[in-house]
XYZ file of C-alpha atoms in Angstrom:
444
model
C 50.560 -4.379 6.539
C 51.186 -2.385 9.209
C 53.660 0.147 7.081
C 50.325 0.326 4.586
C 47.997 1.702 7.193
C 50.285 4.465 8.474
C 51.210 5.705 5.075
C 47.371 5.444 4.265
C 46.857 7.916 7.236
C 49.656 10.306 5.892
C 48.045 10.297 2.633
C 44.531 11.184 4.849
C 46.135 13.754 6.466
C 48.168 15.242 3.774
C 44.840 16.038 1.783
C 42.738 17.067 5.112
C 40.004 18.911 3.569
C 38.973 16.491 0.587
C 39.505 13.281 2.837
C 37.170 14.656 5.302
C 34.591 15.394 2.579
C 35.024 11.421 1.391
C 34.271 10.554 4.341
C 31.868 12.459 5.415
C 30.015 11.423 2.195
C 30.574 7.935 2.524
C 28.595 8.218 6.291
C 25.610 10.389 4.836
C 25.451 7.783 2.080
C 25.315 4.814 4.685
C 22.889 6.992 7.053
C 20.230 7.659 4.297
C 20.890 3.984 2.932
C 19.984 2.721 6.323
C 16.902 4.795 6.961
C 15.815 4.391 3.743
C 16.072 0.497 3.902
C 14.377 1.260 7.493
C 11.458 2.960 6.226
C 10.677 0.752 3.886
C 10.876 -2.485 6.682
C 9.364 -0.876 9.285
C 5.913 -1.231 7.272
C 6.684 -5.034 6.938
C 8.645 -6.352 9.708
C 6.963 -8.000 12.834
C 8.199 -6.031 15.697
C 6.752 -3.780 18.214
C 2.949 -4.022 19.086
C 2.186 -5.810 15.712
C 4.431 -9.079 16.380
C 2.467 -10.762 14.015
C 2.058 -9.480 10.904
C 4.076 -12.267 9.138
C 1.585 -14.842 9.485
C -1.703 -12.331 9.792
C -4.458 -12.183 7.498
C -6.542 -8.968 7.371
C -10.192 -8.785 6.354
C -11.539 -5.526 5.137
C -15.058 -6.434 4.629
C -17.889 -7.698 2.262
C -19.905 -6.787 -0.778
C -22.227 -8.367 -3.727
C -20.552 -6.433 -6.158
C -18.749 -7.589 -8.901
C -16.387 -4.505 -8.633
C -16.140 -3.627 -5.135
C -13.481 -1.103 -5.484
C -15.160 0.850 -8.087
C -18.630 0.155 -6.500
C -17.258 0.597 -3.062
C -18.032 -1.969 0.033
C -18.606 -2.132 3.972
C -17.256 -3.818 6.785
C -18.077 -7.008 8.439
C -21.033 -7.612 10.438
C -21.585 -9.821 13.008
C -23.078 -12.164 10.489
C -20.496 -12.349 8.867
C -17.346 -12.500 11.621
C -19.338 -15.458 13.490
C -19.225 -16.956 9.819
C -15.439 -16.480 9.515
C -14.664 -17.054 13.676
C -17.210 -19.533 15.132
C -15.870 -22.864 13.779
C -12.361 -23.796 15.564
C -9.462 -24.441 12.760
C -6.080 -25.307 13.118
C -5.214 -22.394 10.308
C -6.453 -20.317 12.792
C -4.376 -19.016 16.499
C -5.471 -15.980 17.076
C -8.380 -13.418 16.292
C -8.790 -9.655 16.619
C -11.820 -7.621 15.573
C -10.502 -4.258 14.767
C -13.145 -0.773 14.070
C -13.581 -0.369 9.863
C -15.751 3.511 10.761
C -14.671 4.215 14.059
C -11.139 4.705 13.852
C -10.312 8.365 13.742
C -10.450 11.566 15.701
C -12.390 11.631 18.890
C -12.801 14.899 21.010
C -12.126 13.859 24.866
C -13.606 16.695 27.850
C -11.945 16.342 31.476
C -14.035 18.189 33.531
C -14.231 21.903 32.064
C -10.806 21.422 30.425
C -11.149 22.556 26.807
C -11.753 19.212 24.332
C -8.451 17.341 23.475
C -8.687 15.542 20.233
C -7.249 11.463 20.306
C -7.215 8.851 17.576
C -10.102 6.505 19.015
C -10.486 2.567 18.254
C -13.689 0.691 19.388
C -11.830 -2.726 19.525
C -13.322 -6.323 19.577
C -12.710 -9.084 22.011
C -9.232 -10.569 21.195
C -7.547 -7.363 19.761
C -5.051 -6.955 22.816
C -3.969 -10.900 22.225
C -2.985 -10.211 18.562
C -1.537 -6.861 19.185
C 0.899 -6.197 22.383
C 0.709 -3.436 24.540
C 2.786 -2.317 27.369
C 0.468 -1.577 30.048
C 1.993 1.206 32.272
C -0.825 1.031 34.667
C -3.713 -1.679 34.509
C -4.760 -3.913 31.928
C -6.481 -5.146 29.127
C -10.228 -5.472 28.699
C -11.826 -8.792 29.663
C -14.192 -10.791 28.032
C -17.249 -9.706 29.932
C -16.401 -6.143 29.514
C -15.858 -6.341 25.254
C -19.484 -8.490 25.575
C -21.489 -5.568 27.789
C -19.649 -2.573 25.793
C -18.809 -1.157 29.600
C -18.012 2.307 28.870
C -14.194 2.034 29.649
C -11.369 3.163 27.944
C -7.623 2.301 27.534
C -5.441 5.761 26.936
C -1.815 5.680 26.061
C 1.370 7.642 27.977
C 0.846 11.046 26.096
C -2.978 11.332 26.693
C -3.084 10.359 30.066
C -0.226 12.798 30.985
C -1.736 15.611 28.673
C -5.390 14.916 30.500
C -4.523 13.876 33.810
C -0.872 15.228 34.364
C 0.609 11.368 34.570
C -0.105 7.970 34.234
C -0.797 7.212 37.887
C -3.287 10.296 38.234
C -4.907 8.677 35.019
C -6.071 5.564 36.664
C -9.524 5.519 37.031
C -10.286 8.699 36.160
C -13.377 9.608 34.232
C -13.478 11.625 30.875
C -16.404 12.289 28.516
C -16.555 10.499 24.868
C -20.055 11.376 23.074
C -21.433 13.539 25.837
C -21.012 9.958 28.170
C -18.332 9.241 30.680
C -15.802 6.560 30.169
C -13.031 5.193 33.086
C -9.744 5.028 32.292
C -8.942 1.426 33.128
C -5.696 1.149 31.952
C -2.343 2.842 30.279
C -0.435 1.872 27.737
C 3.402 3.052 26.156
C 2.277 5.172 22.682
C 2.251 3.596 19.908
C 3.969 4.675 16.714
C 1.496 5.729 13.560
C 3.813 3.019 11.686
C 1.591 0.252 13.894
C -1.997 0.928 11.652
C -3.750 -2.044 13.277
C -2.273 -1.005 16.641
C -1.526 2.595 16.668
C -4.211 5.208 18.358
C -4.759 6.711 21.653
C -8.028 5.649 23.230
C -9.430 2.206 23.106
C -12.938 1.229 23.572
C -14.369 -2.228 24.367
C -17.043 -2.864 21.777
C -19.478 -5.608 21.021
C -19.235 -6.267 16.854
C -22.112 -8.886 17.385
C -26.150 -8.317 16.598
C -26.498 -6.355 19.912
C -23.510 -4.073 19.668
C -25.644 -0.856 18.857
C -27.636 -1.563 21.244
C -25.288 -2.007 23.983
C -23.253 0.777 22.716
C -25.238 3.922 22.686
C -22.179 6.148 22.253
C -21.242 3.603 19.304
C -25.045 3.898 18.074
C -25.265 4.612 14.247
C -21.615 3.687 13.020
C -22.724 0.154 12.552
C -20.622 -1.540 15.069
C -23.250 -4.370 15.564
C -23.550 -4.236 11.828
C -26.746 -3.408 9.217
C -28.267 -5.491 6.759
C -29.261 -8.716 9.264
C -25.357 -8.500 10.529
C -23.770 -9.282 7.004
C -22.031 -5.565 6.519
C -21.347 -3.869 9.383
C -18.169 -1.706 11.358
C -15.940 -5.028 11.487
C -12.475 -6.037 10.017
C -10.805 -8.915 11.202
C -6.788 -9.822 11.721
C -6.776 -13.810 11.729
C -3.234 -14.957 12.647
C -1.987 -18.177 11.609
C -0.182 -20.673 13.281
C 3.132 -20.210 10.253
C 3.550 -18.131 7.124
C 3.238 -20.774 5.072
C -0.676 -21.191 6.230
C -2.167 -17.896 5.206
C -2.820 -19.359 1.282
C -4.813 -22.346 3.016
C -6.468 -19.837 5.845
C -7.474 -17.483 2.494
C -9.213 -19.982 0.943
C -11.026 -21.454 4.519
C -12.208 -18.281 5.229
C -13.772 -17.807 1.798
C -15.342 -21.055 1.721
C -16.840 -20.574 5.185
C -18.240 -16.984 3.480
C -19.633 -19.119 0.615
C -21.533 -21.347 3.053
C -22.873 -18.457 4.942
C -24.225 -17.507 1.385
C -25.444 -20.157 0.337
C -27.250 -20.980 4.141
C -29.067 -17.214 3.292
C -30.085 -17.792 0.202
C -32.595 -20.373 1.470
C -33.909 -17.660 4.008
C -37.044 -16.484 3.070
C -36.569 -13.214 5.798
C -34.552 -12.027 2.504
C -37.240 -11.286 0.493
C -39.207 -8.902 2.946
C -39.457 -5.290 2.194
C -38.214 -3.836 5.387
C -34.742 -4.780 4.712
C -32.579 -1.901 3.610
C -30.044 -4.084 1.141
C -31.150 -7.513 -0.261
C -27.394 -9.152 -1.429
C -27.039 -10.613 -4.576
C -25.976 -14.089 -3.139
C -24.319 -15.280 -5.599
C -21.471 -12.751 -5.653
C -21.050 -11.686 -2.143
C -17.358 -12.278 -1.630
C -14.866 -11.295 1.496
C -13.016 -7.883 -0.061
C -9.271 -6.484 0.620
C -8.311 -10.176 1.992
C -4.633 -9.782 2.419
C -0.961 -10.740 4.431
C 0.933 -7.820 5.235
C 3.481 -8.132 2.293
C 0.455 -7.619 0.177
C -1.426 -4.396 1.452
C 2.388 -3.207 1.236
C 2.421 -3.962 -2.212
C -1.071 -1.892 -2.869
C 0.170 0.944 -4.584
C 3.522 -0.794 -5.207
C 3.911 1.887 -8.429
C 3.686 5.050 -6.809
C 5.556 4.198 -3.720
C 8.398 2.940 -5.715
C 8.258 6.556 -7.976
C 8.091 8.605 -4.591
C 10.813 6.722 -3.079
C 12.878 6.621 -6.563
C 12.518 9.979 -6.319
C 14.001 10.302 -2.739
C 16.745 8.283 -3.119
C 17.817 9.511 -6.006
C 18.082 13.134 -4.683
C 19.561 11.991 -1.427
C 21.477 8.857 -2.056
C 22.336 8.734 -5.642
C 23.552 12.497 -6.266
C 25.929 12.071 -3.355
C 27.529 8.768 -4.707
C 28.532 10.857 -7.604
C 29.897 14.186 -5.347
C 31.896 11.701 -3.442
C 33.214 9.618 -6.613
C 34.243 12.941 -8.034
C 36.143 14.001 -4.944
C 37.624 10.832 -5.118
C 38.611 11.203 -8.545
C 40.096 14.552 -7.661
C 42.155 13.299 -4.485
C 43.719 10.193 -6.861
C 44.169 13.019 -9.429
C 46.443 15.309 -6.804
C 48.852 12.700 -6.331
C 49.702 11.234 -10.106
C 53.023 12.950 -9.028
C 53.273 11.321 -5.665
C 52.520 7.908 -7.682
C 55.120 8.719 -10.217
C 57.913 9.077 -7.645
C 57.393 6.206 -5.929
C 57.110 4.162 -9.479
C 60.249 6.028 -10.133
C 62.120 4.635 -6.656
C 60.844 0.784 -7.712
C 57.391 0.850 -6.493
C 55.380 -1.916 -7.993
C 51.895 -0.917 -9.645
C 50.264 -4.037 -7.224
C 51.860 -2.457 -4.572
C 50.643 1.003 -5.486
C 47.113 -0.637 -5.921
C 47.110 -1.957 -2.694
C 48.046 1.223 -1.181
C 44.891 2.376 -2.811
C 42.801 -0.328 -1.855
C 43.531 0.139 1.260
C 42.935 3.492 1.696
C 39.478 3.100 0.313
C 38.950 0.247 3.057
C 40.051 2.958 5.850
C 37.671 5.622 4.985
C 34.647 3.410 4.174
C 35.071 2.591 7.940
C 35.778 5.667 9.091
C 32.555 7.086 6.907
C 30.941 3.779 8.177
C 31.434 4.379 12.092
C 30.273 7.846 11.329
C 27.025 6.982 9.339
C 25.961 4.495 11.828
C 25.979 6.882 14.237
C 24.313 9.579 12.257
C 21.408 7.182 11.894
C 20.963 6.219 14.814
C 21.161 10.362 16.121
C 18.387 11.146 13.349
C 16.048 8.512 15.148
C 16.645 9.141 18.415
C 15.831 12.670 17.667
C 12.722 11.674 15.377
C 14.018 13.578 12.783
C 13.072 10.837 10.079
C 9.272 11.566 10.285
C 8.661 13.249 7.190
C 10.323 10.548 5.549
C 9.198 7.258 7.128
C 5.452 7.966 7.815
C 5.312 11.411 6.172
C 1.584 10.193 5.408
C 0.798 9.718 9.066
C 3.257 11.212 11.231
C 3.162 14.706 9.448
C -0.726 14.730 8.810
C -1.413 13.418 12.401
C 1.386 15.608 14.020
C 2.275 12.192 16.084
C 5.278 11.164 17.305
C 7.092 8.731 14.696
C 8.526 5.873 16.767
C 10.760 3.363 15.192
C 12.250 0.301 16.587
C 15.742 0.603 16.954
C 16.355 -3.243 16.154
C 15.311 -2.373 12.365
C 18.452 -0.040 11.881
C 20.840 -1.983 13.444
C 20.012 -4.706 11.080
C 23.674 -6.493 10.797
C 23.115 -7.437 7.067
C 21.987 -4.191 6.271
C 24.596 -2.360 7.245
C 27.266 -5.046 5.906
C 25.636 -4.740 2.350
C 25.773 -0.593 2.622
C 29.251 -0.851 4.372
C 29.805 -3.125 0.710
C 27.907 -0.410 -1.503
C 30.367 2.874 -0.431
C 33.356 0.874 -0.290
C 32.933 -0.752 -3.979
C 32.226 3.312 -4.981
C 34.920 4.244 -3.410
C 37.120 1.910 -4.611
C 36.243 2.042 -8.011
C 36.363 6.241 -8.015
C 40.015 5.830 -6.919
C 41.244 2.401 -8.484
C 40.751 3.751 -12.070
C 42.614 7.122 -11.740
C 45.633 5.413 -9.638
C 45.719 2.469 -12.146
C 45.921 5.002 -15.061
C 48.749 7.078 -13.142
C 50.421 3.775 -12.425
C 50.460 3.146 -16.167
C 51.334 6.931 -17.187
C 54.925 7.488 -18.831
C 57.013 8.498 -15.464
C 58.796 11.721 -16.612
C 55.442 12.696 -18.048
C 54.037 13.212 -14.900
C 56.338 14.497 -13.172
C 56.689 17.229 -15.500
């Protein structure tokens, strides 16, 4: 064995330039198989500040239509959460209200600094027990404070360095949202735009409960406390479950409880006055866009296949066949060099293990090489366009990525696999045939 590998590295060396191609296209293979395999997990896998999403169910809101999507639909109101929340259940462990209108840009004046635009969230009471935070500097909101809508706010690394020059200056600070002053209260790490539930730069305590506009005059008007006697309103809900395997019961509990709710109004008389703005067709008002995670990943499932068909094609596929050709042309180069040694008693199983071999060597090499490639084009957020080109790009945010998802053992043993079975096979046929080819033949 030990004769095999140093007369696989003379063969390396005696070909320099087209080894060193091979192997440098078996590592940008494994890199873009890794990040690829990356991007797609990170939108699935419960890590960073959404630990959860495995066993989370997300609520997108209500409507009386019998096409919502076509008809459109709102949020939940506080009707409608207290519905869903009130009752204990064992299906149920944890709840976050999370913003369905206000969760976008917000323009933040320190003093007579110019405005500084942040992505805002007006979260609910429970949000920072579902989703985790590292607090650099203070802490969550409490209870009391989500309840009385205090007008705080919880800023992440960037902002509060970009504001107040760093996170300690930051602390307790005051900065104007809406033409009204908010404290800074507390600091968290940022959060990467692959986090939607969890990902912005502000956080606001808000009330998602009959007073909530009320309480909330710089929330006023976006129907945080919600419209319509508190069925619709500015509410989604994340219910987590206590397994996986609960979220088909917790679906159906929640839409029962929504069907009691409706049937409780329907016997309302309030219903039929005038002054209300939207009088629901009981009978078909129905929880809409109640999903797990592995299922808003699958909305769209056709087009994000056909963009990232598209990708790997033109970045995976088309090197597989530049590297199976140079492989082709390296096994080609030495039909002589086989045809001696087959002449001086080489065996063709000993020829084809020399092969193999070879082919083990420089899927390590290109391995080793890919790995760290990877792991370079993360650490220098180069990956951005093509993980969360959607948000990252758009939002000109930072793309973070947990570095746990490309390290993945398995899925670097299955790529490691992939390039060495090309490999192999792009230099196993050629040396097989020159194994096989009349001897004075080839050396002529």
């Amino acid at each position: 064995m030990k004769e095999i590998w140093k007369q696989t590295w003379r063969d390396i060396r005696r070909q320099p330039l087209l080894s060193v191609l091979t192997i440098v296209g078996t590592a940008v293979s494994i890199a873009l198989i890794m990040i690829m395999v990356m991007s797609l997990e990170a939108l699935t896998a419960d890590y960073g500040n959404e630990p959860n999403r495995s066993r989370s169910l997300y609520i997108g809101g209500i409507t009386d239509n019998d096409d919502p999507y076509n008809m459109g639909y709102w949020g939940l109101g506080p009707t409608s959460i207290e519905a869903i929340c009130s009752q204990p259940s064992d299906l149920i462990e944890h709840v976050a209200i999370t913003p369905t209108f206000y969760n976008g840009n917000v323009n933040i004046i320190v003093g007579t600094k110019s405005p500084v635009k942040a992505k805002g969230k007006a979260v609910g009471d429970g949000y920072f027990n579902v989703y985790r935070f590292n607090f650099l500097a203070g802490r969550p909101f409490t209870h009391e404070e989500h309840v009385g809508c205090q007008s705080l706010a919880i800023i992440s690394e960037s902002l509060a360095r970009k504001l107040f020059g760093s996170v300690e200056e930051a602390m307790g600070k005051e900065m104007n949202l809406y033409k009204s002053p908010f404290r800074v209260t507390g600091v968290v790490s940022d959060v990467s735009p692959l986090m939607s539930y969890a990902y912005g730069e502000v956080w606001l305590p808000a009330n998602y409960s009959h007073e909530g506009d009320v309480n909330n005059p710089h929330l006023r008007g976006v129907g945080v406390g919600g419209f319509s006697d508190g069925i619709q309103g500015g509410g989604c809900l994340t219910l987590v479950a206590p397994h996986k395997s609960d979220l088909p019961k917790l679906k159906e509990e929640v839409r029962r409880r929504i069907r009691v709710m409706a049937d409780m109004l329907k016997q309302d008389s309030v219903w039929l006055s005038e002054e209300h703005r939207w009088t629901p067709d009981f009978d078909k008002l129905q929880l809409v866009d109640v999903k797990t995670q592995e299922e808003l990943s699958s909305m769209g499932e056709l087009l994000v296949r056909t963009i990232y068909g598209v990708i790997f094609a033109v970045l995976l596929v088309v090197p597989a066949i530049n590297l199976a050709s140079m492989t082709q042309s390296r096994m080609r180069q030495r039909r002589a060099e086989i045809s001696i040694r087959r002449a001086f008693g080489a065996k063709r199983r000993d020829i084809l293990a020399q092969v193999f071999t070879e082919s083990l060597f420089v899927t390590l090499l290109g391995g080793i090489l890919g790995l760290l490639v990877a792991i370079l084009l993360i650490a220098l957020n180069g990956t951005g366009a093509m993980i969360a080109f959607d948000q990252a790009v758009i939002d000109e945010s930072n793309t973070m990525v947990d570095m746990s998802l490309l390290l993945d053992p398995w899925v670097y043993l299955w790529t490691l696999i992939f390039c060495f079975v090309l490999n192999l096979l792009s230099s196993l046929l050629p040396a097989w045939r020159a194994s096989r080819t009349d001897i004075v033949k080839s050396l002529k």
